[in-house]
Backbone as a ProteinNet text record, in pm:
[ID]
protein_1_A
[PRIMARY]
MAEKLNKRSLRREAIYDEIEKNQYCSVHSLMERFKVSESTVKRDLDLMEKKGKVKRVHGGVYLLEAQSDLPSFGQRAKLSREAKEVIAKKAAEMICDGDVIFLDAGSTINYMLQYIVAKDIIVFTNSVSIIQDIVEGDYAFEVNVISGKLLKSHAAIMGIQTINELDGLYFDKVFLSSAYIDFDYGVLVDNYNEKMYKSKLVKCSDTVVLCSDSSKIKNWNKMKCILFKDIDYFITDKYLSLELCQRIKKQGSEIVRVG
[TERTIARY]
-4141.7	-4008.8	-3925.5	-3991.3	-3922.3	-3880.4	-3966.5	-3936.1	-3814	-3807	-3694.5	-3563.4	-3569	-3449.3	-3403.7	-3502.6	-3470.1	-3405.2	-3456	-3401.7	-3257	-3232.4	-3098.1	-3002.1	-3050.2	-2968.3	-2933.4	-3031.1	-3008.9	-2909.1	-2919.1	-2826.2	-2684	-2667.5	-2534	-2475	-2558.8	-2512.3	-2466.7	-2544.8	-2511.5	-2381.8	-2364.2	-2241.5	-2121.7	-2136.9	-2025.8	-1993.1	-2096.3	-2074	-1994.9	-2024.9	-1954.7	-1807.8	-1783.1	-1644.6	-1570.7	-1638.8	-1577.1	-1540.6	-1625.5	-1601.1	-1481.7	-1474.4	-1369.7	-1248.3	-1265.8	-1162.3	-1130.1	-1157.9	-1148.6	-1259.6	-1326.2	-1427.7	-1411.1	-1433.5	-1434.7	-1573.1	-1579.6	-1708.2	-1798.6	-1740.7	-1818.6	-1881.3	-1805.9	-1859.8	-1974.7	-1964.7	-2073.1	-2197.1	-2176.4	-2289.9	-2365.6	-2291.2	-2354.1	-2419.8	-2350.1	-2399.7	-2530.5	-2541.9	-2659	-2753.8	-2722.2	-2810.6	-2842.4	-2738.5	-2754.5	-2655.2	-2674	-2590.2	-2453.3	-2360.7	-2226.5	-2232.5	-2317.2	-2327	-2382	-2474.3	-2530.5	-2423.4	-2347.5	-2239.6	-2138.3	-2099	-1997.4	-2045.7	-2175	-2229.9	-2224	-2261.6	-2257.7	-2114.6	-2019.5	-1879.5	-1822.1	-1861.8	-1814.7	-1858.3	-1982.7	-2035	-1957.8	-1930.5	-1854.1	-1713	-1653.3	-1517.8	-1515.1	-1615.4	-1623.4	-1636.1	-1698.4	-1713.8	-1589.5	-1488.9	-1364.3	-1371.2	-1468.5	-1486.2	-1413.6	-1398.1	-1334.3	-1240.6	-1159.3	-1070.7	-1098.7	-1135.8	-1160.4	-1029.2	-1019.6	-906	-964.3	-880.4	-928.5	-997.3	-1127.1	-1201.6	-1253.1	-1227.2	-1271.7	-1260.1	-1265.2	-1264.5	-1210.1	-1138	-1093.8	-1124.7	-1127.9	-1164.9	-1052.9	-1081.1	-979.4	-940	-1034.3	-1009.9	-946	-916.6	-859.9	-726.6	-712.5	-589.3	-537.1	-409.4	-351.4	-373.2	-413.4	-430	-311.6	-202.4	-84	-12.3	46	138.3	258	342.1	459.4	552.5	640.2	732.3	819.5	866.4	949.4	877.1	748.4	668.8	648.4	621.1	598.6	724	839.8	966.2	990	932.6	952.8	854	746.5	644.9	689.7	672.2	704.7	843.8	940.1	1073.3	1139.8	1126.9	1191.7	1139.4	1006.9	946.4	990.4	995.7	1035.5	1179	1266.9	1407.5	1423.1	1349.3	1356.1	1302.4	1193	1133.9	1231.6	1292.8	1388.2	1509	1557.2	1673.1	1639.9	1521.9	1479.4	1465.3	1408.5	1391.3	1526.3	1622.8	1756.2	1824.9	1795.4	1853.7	1804.6	1695.3	1640.4	1711.3	1792.8	1864.1	1987	2000.3	2111.7	2214.3	2335.8	2441.3	2393.3	2413.5	2378.2	2233.6	2152.4	2011.4	1994.8	1889.9	1841.8	1714.5	1713.1	1600.5	1540.7	1416.1	1350.4	1312.4	1353.6	1317.6	1211.6	1092.6	979.5	999.9	930.4	937.8	854.8	918.9	848.1	946.2	899.1	989.3	1051.2	977.8	1033.3	1140.6	1111	1205.9	1334.7	1321.1	1436.5	1541.8	1495	1586.3	1665	1622.8	1689.8	1835	1863.8	1997.2	2109.7	2095.7	2202.9	2226.4	2130.5	2141.8	2177.2	2190.6	2221.1	2368.3	2392	2529.3	2557.2	2452.9	2470.9	2561.8	2638.6	2735.1	2685.2	2740.8	2713	2564.4	2491.3	2348.5	2327.5	2212.1	2171.8	2040.4	2038.4	1921.4	1850.5	1718.4	1631.8	1543.2	1512.5	1424.1	1355.7	1244.6	1176.8	1168.8	1244.1	1237.8	1336.4	1284.9	1370	1460.1	1405	1481.4	1594.8	1567.8	1671.9	1782.3	1744.5	1843.3	1934.9	1873.9	1952.2	2048.9	2000.7	2086.5	2201.5	2174.4	2279.3	2384.8	2340.4	2433.7	2524.5	2466.4	2542	2618.5	2583.8	2645.1	2755.3	2798.7	2907.6	2854.5	2794.3	2734.5	2800.6	2836.5	2913.8	2826.4	2697.4	2614.2	2569.8	2535.4	2484.8	2342.8	2314.6	2182.6	2122.2	1997.1	1923.7	1798	1776.3	1661.9	1554.9	1434.7	1320.6	1273.6	1248.1	1210.3	1058.6	1017	874.4	847.6	725.8	681.3	696.7	742.3	758.7	622.7	598.8	481.2	530.6	520.1	583	532.9	403.2	346	405.9	455.6	513.2	666.4	724.1	868.7	909.9	829.8	848.4	837.8	901.4	887.7	783.8	680	567.7	496.4	411	335.7	339.2	280.1	271.9	410.6	503.3	639	705.4	682.7	736.3	681	549.8	482.1	534.1	546.3	595.1	739.6	818.8	959.4	979.7	881	890.3	874.8	816.1	803.8	941.7	959	1087.8	1186.2	1152.4	1239.1	1190.1	1281.9	1242.9	1334.8	1275.4	1349.8	1341.1	1450.9	1447.1	1354.4	1364	1279.8	1237	1110.7	1057.8	1018.3	1067.3	1033.7	933.4	809.6	698.5	671.3	629.8	579.1	431.3	361.3	222.1	177.4	109.9	54.7	-79.3	-141.2	-274.3	-279.1	-307.9	-320.8	-452.6	-531.5	-659.3	-642.6	-676.7	-651.2	-741.8	-845	-930.2	-901.3	-800.1	-769.5	-619	-549.5	-407.1	-368.7	-293.2	-242.9	-347	-369.2	-456.7	-372.5	-422.1	-352.3	-453.7	-403.4	-497.7	-493.3	-425.3	-434.4	-413.1	-469.1	-473	-333.7	-247.7	-112.8	-35	-52.4	15.9	-39.3	-167.8	-229.6	-167.6	-157.5	-103	45.2	117.9	261.4	290	222.3	246.4	200.5	90	40.2	140.3	196.6	296.7	422.1	460.6	581.1	571.9	455.7	435	451.9	403.3	413.1	556.9	642.4	782	875.1	821	906.6	884.7	993.4	984.4	932.2	977.6	936	893.7	774.9	721.4	722.2	788.1	798.9	735.7	630.7	564.8	622.1	667.1	728.3	645	582.5	498.2	469.7	466.4	432.2	281.5	240	100.3	3.2	52.7	-37.1	-105.2	-52	-108	-227.6	-251.7	-352.5	-486.9	-579.7	-713.8	-810.1	-938.6	-1036.3	-1040.5	-947.3	-938.3	-1041.4	-1083.5	-1167.8	-1078.1	-999.3	-902.9	-916.7	-839.4	-843.6	-770.8	-837.6	-776.7	-664.9	-557.6	-440.6	-382.9	-330	-262.4	-318.9	-361.5	-413.8	-301.9	-335.5	-237.7	-184.4	-265.9	-221.5	-108.2	-92.8	14.4	138.2	132.3	245.1	306.2	432.1	495.9	523.8	578.5	611.9	561.3	501.1	459.7	537.7	637.2	718.3	657.7	621.7	558	611.3	557.5	608.9	534.3	583.9	530.7	391.6	344.6	216.5	97.4	122.8	12.8	-38.8	-166.4	-223	-213.7	-208	-202.3	-327.9	-440.6	-567.1	-557.3	-503.6	-488.4	-382.3	-278.9	-175	-235.3	-318.4	-382.7	-479.1	-546.6	-644.5	-575.4	-459.6	-383.4	-315.8	-263.2	-194.1	-287.4	-413	-511.7	-533.7	-503.3	-520.1	-398.9	-292.6	-181.4	-48.1	-39.5	85.3	152.1	282.3	358.7	387.8	349.1	368.6	501.5	580.7	705	696.2	678.7	671.1	808.9	849.7	981.5	969.5	1074.3	1075.7	1059.1
634.6	646.3	519.4	404.3	276.9	259.7	306.9	296.7	382.7	501.6	591.9	531.9	471.9	409	291.1	214.3	99.3	143.3	251.7	305.9	350.9	416.9	464.4	346.6	243.4	124.6	55	42.8	-20.1	60.4	195	279.5	261.4	254.8	237.3	101.3	0.7	-131.6	-128.1	-57.3	-46.7	32.3	139.1	218.8	134.5	59.3	-26.3	-132	-189.3	-288.1	-226.1	-100.3	-29.8	-8.4	28.9	49	-84.2	-188.2	-321.3	-370.4	-341.7	-384.5	-311.6	-179.9	-98.5	-74	-99.1	-79.7	67.9	154.3	298.3	366.2	465.5	545	691.7	780.5	922.7	958.6	1063.6	1110.2	1148.5	1214.4	1258.9	1140.9	1033.3	916.6	852	851	794.7	883.9	1016.2	1108.7	1083.3	1066.7	1042.9	905.8	806.8	668.8	652.3	716.7	695.3	815.9	919	1035.7	1099	1120.9	1184	1299.7	1381.2	1499.3	1462.2	1555.8	1534.6	1511.5	1589.3	1574.8	1437.6	1384.4	1251.3	1143.6	1151.4	1054.3	1060.9	1181	1196.4	1142.4	1161.9	1106.4	954.2	895.8	749.4	697.2	766.5	724.2	741.3	848.7	870.9	755.7	710.6	599.7	471.4	445.5	325.1	330.7	450.7	464.2	437.5	484.9	461.3	312.3	239	94.7	17.1	91.4	28.1	-44.7	-6.8	-76.8	-8.6	124.5	200.3	304.7	365.4	474.5	594.8	707.5	830.4	897.5	948	1029	1150.5	1247	1369.1	1336.7	1366.4	1348.2	1208.8	1114.5	978.2	884.5	755.7	654.2	524.5	448	317.6	210.1	86.5	-27.7	-59.8	-45.6	-68.1	-214.2	-301.9	-444.6	-509.3	-428.8	-486.1	-553.8	-675.6	-750.8	-796.2	-798.3	-845	-995.2	-1037.1	-1180.2	-1234.2	-1158.9	-1201.3	-1316.1	-1406.8	-1503.7	-1426.6	-1490.7	-1423.3	-1378.9	-1282.7	-1232.6	-1346.8	-1433.6	-1546	-1638.4	-1661.6	-1746.6	-1678.7	-1547.2	-1474.5	-1472.2	-1464.6	-1457.3	-1583.4	-1695.5	-1822.6	-1842.6	-1765.1	-1779.4	-1710.2	-1777	-1719.2	-1657.4	-1725.2	-1667.1	-1637.2	-1729.3	-1708.9	-1582.6	-1565.3	-1446.6	-1319.7	-1326.7	-1209.5	-1166.6	-1264.1	-1231.3	-1166.2	-1214.7	-1156.7	-1013.7	-993.2	-859.3	-766	-815.6	-736	-695.9	-786.6	-758.5	-646.2	-653.7	-550.2	-415.3	-418.2	-294.2	-231.6	-314.8	-265.2	-199.2	-246.5	-188.3	-45.9	-8.6	125.7	229.9	184.8	276.4	332	463.8	530.2	581.7	601	657.6	789.4	802.7	926.7	936.5	835.4	838.5	834.5	901.8	886.7	804.5	685.4	594.5	552.3	506.4	447.6	304.8	211.4	70.1	35.4	9.9	-24.7	-162.9	-190.5	-322.6	-422	-528	-629.5	-734.9	-857.5	-968.1	-950.4	-894.4	-872	-763.4	-652.7	-541.3	-588.3	-679.7	-728.9	-792.1	-857.4	-922.4	-822.1	-695.2	-595	-571.6	-582.9	-548.3	-614.9	-742.8	-819.4	-778	-702.2	-665.3	-517.2	-440.9	-298.6	-280.4	-215.2	-189.4	-39.8	43.3	188.7	237.9	341.5	394.4	525.7	555.5	682.1	705.5	598.4	615.3	628.9	685.9	697.1	621	530.3	444.4	480.6	496.2	508.1	383.9	334.4	218.1	212	138.7	108.3	-42.7	-117.3	-263.3	-322.1	-396	-462.3	-564.9	-637	-740	-680	-570	-503.7	-450.3	-392	-340.6	-452.9	-566.8	-681.5	-730.3	-739.1	-784.7	-687.8	-558.7	-458.6	-467.9	-489.7	-503.6	-625	-734.4	-858.4	-865.3	-779	-784.8	-682.3	-671	-580.1	-480.5	-373.3	-273	-138.3	-69.6	53.9	178.3	167.7	288.4	333	460.4	518.5	468.9	435.4	383.3	466.6	506.5	581.3	504.2	487.1	409.5	504.4	488.8	566.9	510.5	597.5	550.2	538.9	469	452.4	325.9	277.8	160.3	34.6	-74.3	-200.5	-264.2	-293	-369.2	-508	-600.1	-731.3	-808.8	-802.2	-878.3	-838.1	-714.5	-664.3	-656.4	-692.5	-675.9	-534.5	-437.9	-298.8	-204	-89.6	20.1	114.9	140.3	216.3	289	382.4	454	604.3	678.7	824.6	887.1	839.3	893.1	872.4	755.4	725.4	823	842.8	932.3	1075	1121.1	1257.5	1274.7	1169.3	1177.2	1191.2	1148.1	1160.4	1304.4	1390.1	1531.6	1592.8	1662.6	1725.9	1638.5	1508.6	1418.6	1410.2	1384.2	1366.6	1263.3	1173.9	1062.7	1066	1027.1	1012.8	898.2	789.5	673	606.3	567.8	486.8	351.4	245.4	109.2	53	40.3	0.7	-148.8	-204.4	-341.3	-336.9	-444.9	-454.6	-600.2	-639.6	-775	-783	-665.6	-662.4	-559	-606.4	-517.1	-547	-443.5	-456.7	-404.6	-486.2	-445.5	-331.9	-298.4	-184.9	-62.7	-72.5	41.8	65.8	-27.1	-9.4	-80.6	-13.2	-72.6	-63	-174.9	-181.6	-220.6	-187.5	-221.5	-272.2	-324	-375.7	-302.5	-184.8	-103.2	43.6	129.3	272.7	335.7	295.8	352.9	324.3	203.5	169.9	253.9	277.7	363.3	502.8	561.9	696.6	700.2	597.4	589.6	577.9	484.5	465.5	587.2	646.3	765.4	879.1	898.5	1003.5	972.7	846.7	804.4	839	816.2	846.3	995.9	1077.8	1223.2	1272.7	1192.1	1231.1	1187	1131.6	1070.5	1127.9	1133.8	1174.6	1059.6	937.4	818.1	708.1	653.2	546.6	415.5	314.4	183.2	78.3	15.5	-91.9	-225	-305.4	-436.2	-547.2	-629.3	-735.1	-842.3	-967.9	-1075.5	-1078.7	-1141.8	-1137.4	-1207.1	-1290.8	-1360.4	-1264.3	-1143.6	-1044	-969.3	-988.8	-908.4	-980.3	-929	-986.6	-873.5	-908.3	-813.6	-833.1	-767.9	-781.3	-693.8	-736.4	-652.3	-586.9	-488.1	-421.1	-269.7	-197.4	-52.2	6.2	94.1	156.1	250.7	251.6	330.3	413.8	350.2	423.2	382.2	479.9	455.3	420.5	343.5	311.7	436.9	540.5	662.6	731.7	698	754.6	664.9	553.3	459.8	470.1	509.3	528.1	395.2	300	168.6	58.1	-41.8	-161	-278.1	-326.9	-440.2	-568.1	-658.9	-783.3	-898.7	-1018.4	-1133.8	-1155.6	-1249.9	-1276.8	-1338.4	-1379.7	-1448	-1352.8	-1223.9	-1128	-1121.3	-1149.3	-1157.4	-1024.2	-1031.8	-910.8	-826.5	-894	-822.4	-735.3	-794.3	-717.3	-609	-637.3	-537	-412.7	-434.8	-323	-249.9	-326.1	-268.4	-176.3	-219.8	-140.4	-22	-46.2	60	176.7	147.5	252.2	342.6	289.6	368.5	457.8	442.5	536	481	350.1	290.9	213.5	230.8	157.5	16.5	-85.6	-224	-277.9	-337	-401.7	-548.6	-637.5	-781.2	-844.5	-923.8	-987.2	-1137.1	-1211.2	-1353.7	-1437.4
1864	1925	1901.4	1923.9	1904.3	1758.7	1665.5	1522.5	1487.6	1548.4	1523.7	1574.5	1693.8	1750.5	1665.6	1615.1	1532.1	1400.3	1343.6	1218.9	1239	1354.2	1386.2	1404.5	1472.5	1496.1	1365.3	1275.9	1146.3	1062.5	1070.6	995.7	1046.5	1177.3	1234.7	1198.2	1195.5	1153.2	1007.4	924.2	782.1	761.8	840.1	831.7	873	979.7	1024.4	918.3	855.6	749.5	634.5	602.9	495.5	532.3	656.5	703.2	705.5	750	755.5	616.1	519.3	380.9	319.8	343.4	280.7	369.6	500.5	602.7	628.6	531.2	553.8	474.1	536.7	467.3	506.8	412.7	447.1	500.7	581.1	633.7	517	416.8	300.7	226.9	208.5	136.1	213.8	346.7	429	425.2	420.1	407.1	277.9	169.2	39.2	31.9	88	80.9	156.3	274.7	360	365.2	285.7	273.2	408.7	486.9	617.7	630.8	732.7	752.1	809.4	799.7	855	1005.5	1075.3	1221	1259.6	1179.8	1207.4	1191.6	1082.2	1059.9	1172.4	1212.1	1316.4	1450.8	1481	1606.2	1604.1	1490.1	1477	1491.3	1428.7	1434.4	1574.8	1642.1	1779.8	1870.3	1851.7	1932.2	1902.4	1774.8	1736.8	1793.3	1793.6	1845.9	1996.5	2069	2212.9	2244.1	2152.9	2171	2125.2	2075.2	2034.1	1901.2	1815.7	1688.4	1572.7	1581.3	1473.9	1534	1446.9	1487.5	1399	1461.5	1387.8	1352.1	1230	1185.8	1115.6	1084.8	1021.4	888.5	881.1	756.4	730.2	823.6	796	913.8	885.6	989.8	930.6	1010.6	963.3	1065.7	1018.6	1101.6	1199.3	1325.8	1428.2	1438.6	1408.1	1425.9	1303.8	1200	1077.5	1105	1061.1	1078.7	941.7	927.9	802.6	788.3	666.9	640.6	561.8	560.9	487.5	558.4	479.8	540.8	596.9	674.9	730	617.3	646.5	545.1	491.4	580.5	538.7	442.5	467.6	378.4	243.4	245.5	120.5	34.5	99.2	24.7	-57.3	-14.2	-83.8	-199.2	-200.3	-304.1	-432.9	-545.9	-678	-679.6	-617.3	-602.1	-737.1	-831	-961.8	-1029.4	-1027.4	-1088.8	-1016.6	-883.9	-805	-835.3	-851	-878.9	-1016.3	-1114.2	-1249	-1247.4	-1175.7	-1161.8	-1090.8	-984.1	-906.3	-990.4	-1072.2	-1157.9	-1256.6	-1317.1	-1412.1	-1341.7	-1221.6	-1145.1	-1111.7	-1071.2	-1035.6	-1154.5	-1276.3	-1397.1	-1423	-1359.4	-1377.5	-1290.9	-1196.8	-1107.3	-1179.5	-1179.8	-1248.5	-1147.5	-1193.8	-1108.5	-1048.1	-916.6	-847.7	-801.9	-829.6	-789	-637.7	-591.9	-454.4	-465.1	-404.7	-422.8	-288.4	-295	-178	-212.1	-127.1	-142.3	-38.8	-86.1	-0.6	61	169.7	232.5	152.2	104.5	27.6	-19.7	-33.4	-68.4	-207	-302.8	-436.9	-433.3	-364.7	-354.7	-286.4	-192.2	-117.2	-209.1	-316.5	-410.3	-496.3	-496.1	-579.1	-538.2	-409.7	-358.4	-436.5	-465.8	-530.5	-675.6	-732.2	-873.1	-895.4	-788.3	-803.8	-841.4	-956.3	-1001	-1013.1	-1004.5	-1014.5	-900.8	-930.1	-832.5	-773	-654.2	-585.7	-561.8	-535.3	-506.1	-355.8	-319.3	-179.6	-164.3	-70.6	-50.7	79.6	70.4	187.6	189.8	308.4	317.5	453.9	457.3	583.7	603.9	522.2	524.4	624.4	720.7	820	752.1	654.3	585	502	433.1	353.4	444.2	555.7	651	698.4	731.1	778	670	545.1	435	409.2	422.4	402.4	512.3	636.1	748.7	727.4	679	662.5	530.8	434	301.7	282.2	158.6	122.7	19.6	68.2	-18.6	5.9	-103.2	-91.2	-80.4	-113.2	-116.5	22.9	31.6	157.1	182.9	308.2	343.7	456.9	439.6	540.7	579.4	707.7	757	808.9	757.4	803.6	937.2	1032.6	1166.2	1182	1285.8	1312	1391.1	1381.9	1456.8	1372.4	1435.2	1363.6	1334.7	1205.8	1164	1127.1	1221.1	1207.5	1086.1	1057.4	946.5	812.2	802.2	677.8	684.4	800	821.9	783.8	830.1	789.2	906.9	891.3	986.5	929.6	1007.8	954.8	1068.9	1035	1136.3	1113.2	1205.9	1192.7	1185.3	1265.5	1264.6	1127.9	1068.4	934.8	831.9	836.7	742.3	756.2	880.7	904.9	859.3	872.6	836.8	685.4	608.2	462.7	415.4	499.9	465.7	445.9	336.4	311.3	237.1	218.3	142.1	-2.4	-93.8	-233.3	-297.5	-376.6	-435.3	-587.5	-650.4	-796.5	-835.4	-758.4	-787.4	-657.1	-653.5	-543.3	-600.7	-538.3	-580.2	-479.6	-525.6	-439.5	-447.5	-334.9	-332.7	-296.1	-323.7	-280.8	-281.3	-175.6	-169.1	-240.8	-264.5	-324.6	-436.9	-558.8	-673	-742.8	-762.9	-831.4	-973.8	-1075.6	-1214	-1261.4	-1183.1	-1218.3	-1132.1	-1048.4	-961.6	-950.1	-884.5	-858.5	-730.8	-646.9	-523.1	-411.9	-344.7	-228.2	-107	11.7	136.2	237.7	350.3	450.1	583.2	586.6	708	674	758.1	728.5	728.6	821.8	826.7	698.4	644.1	519.5	404.2	405.3	302.3	305.8	424.9	438.1	401.2	441.1	414.2	264.6	196.3	53.6	-26.9	12	-58.1	-47.8	69.5	90	10	6.9	-64	-212.7	-272	-413.7	-440.9	-348.3	-365	-352.5	-289.2	-266.1	-378.7	-486.5	-587.5	-726.9	-802.3	-941.7	-1028.1	-999.8	-1074.7	-978.1	-999.1	-913.7	-991	-934.8	-998.8	-907.2	-954	-878.4	-923.8	-828.6	-859.7	-795.8	-878.1	-821.9	-926.1	-882.2	-974.2	-997.6	-1105.8	-1149.6	-1055.7	-964.9	-872.4	-775.8	-762.4	-669.6	-729.4	-859.8	-929.9	-930.4	-850.9	-838.6	-803.3	-791	-735.3	-584.3	-514.3	-369.2	-299.1	-182	-96.5	8.2	-37.5	48.7	35.3	114.2	117.2	-4	-78.5	-195.4	-153.6	-233.8	-193.4	-307.7	-413.6	-521.1	-656.8	-734.3	-868.1	-966.2	-1068.9	-1172	-1241.5	-1251.6	-1318.4	-1241.8	-1114.4	-1032.7	-1028.4	-1101.6	-1109	-1248.2	-1256.4	-1387.4	-1457.2	-1382	-1438.5	-1345.3	-1405.7	-1331.3	-1388.4	-1312	-1356.2	-1300.3	-1389.1	-1347.6	-1433.9	-1414.3	-1488	-1619.5	-1696.5	-1830.9	-1829.3	-1711	-1703.1	-1696.2	-1684.6	-1688.7	-1832	-1851.4	-1986.1	-2059.6	-2192.3	-2274.7	-2255.9	-2232.3	-2209	-2083.2	-1974.9	-1851.6	-1866.8	-1943.1	-1968.5	-2033.1	-2135.1	-2204	-2111.6	-2030.4	-1935.7	-1835.5	-1786.7	-1690	-1758.7	-1879.9	-1954.2	-1983.6	-2012.1	-2040.2	-1919.2	-1800.9	-1678.3	-1650.2	-1730.9	-1720.7	-1675.1	-1652.8	-1606.4	-1718.6	-1736.8	-1837	-1784.2	-1859.3	-1817	-1870.9	-1782.7	-1823	-1780.1	-1879.5	-1848.5	-1867	-1770.8	-1777.1	-1749.2	-1787.9	-1758.4	-1883.1
[MASK]
+++++++++++++++++++++++++++++++++++++++++++++++++++++++++++++++++++++++++++++++++++++++++++++++++++++++++++++++++++++++++++++++++++++++++++++++++++++++++++++++++++++++++++++++++++++++++++++++++++++++++++++++++++++++++++++++++++++++++++++++++++++++++++++++++++

């Protein structure tokens, strides 16, 4: 009996370690990883949820204690500013007259506003910083703000309400930001709501444009979100090596190096 209890305890510790490492796991992946039944996994997850360690969602579980390790938005905006502005300018050139676009919350995307010259466009955004700049600036285009919960670390409006509000919307182009990019996968995030939000955003768009400087590209230990094959264009700086460019291009994303 004691051996059985010890085995169960060790399995639960291992399952929690797996969730902590990935920050989100599906029930199916845990069943395969630990060779146990669906009911066994669900019992283990229910116990962890009661202890306040994880949050159960349909088909999976995410780490409740996960915290963003990002510097503040103001600090991020000052990092690699020259590269971000060049990337933003190139991204803004992709906007055509009459486009309906979505500007994601991110310091690089924020710089796009000053370079937009297309006329009769409609802008949707969840970025607190972009909203503030539009209020204080002189912009002629229509602006729509997605509602939801404030995520202070990202200076963004996000959450279940944000995700639900994207239903029924469709954009000619979505300009995505990301603090974490894995060259063997794509966009990574550090919380479940952001994963659901960005995934939904990609499905709502005809063209997906990822804007990020090369310093973001590493082997991060973060939650997987969007594959390169689902990103039409990846605009980055000239410092991304040709080897990595080819590696990413093979996964289905067109690389645009600027600067």
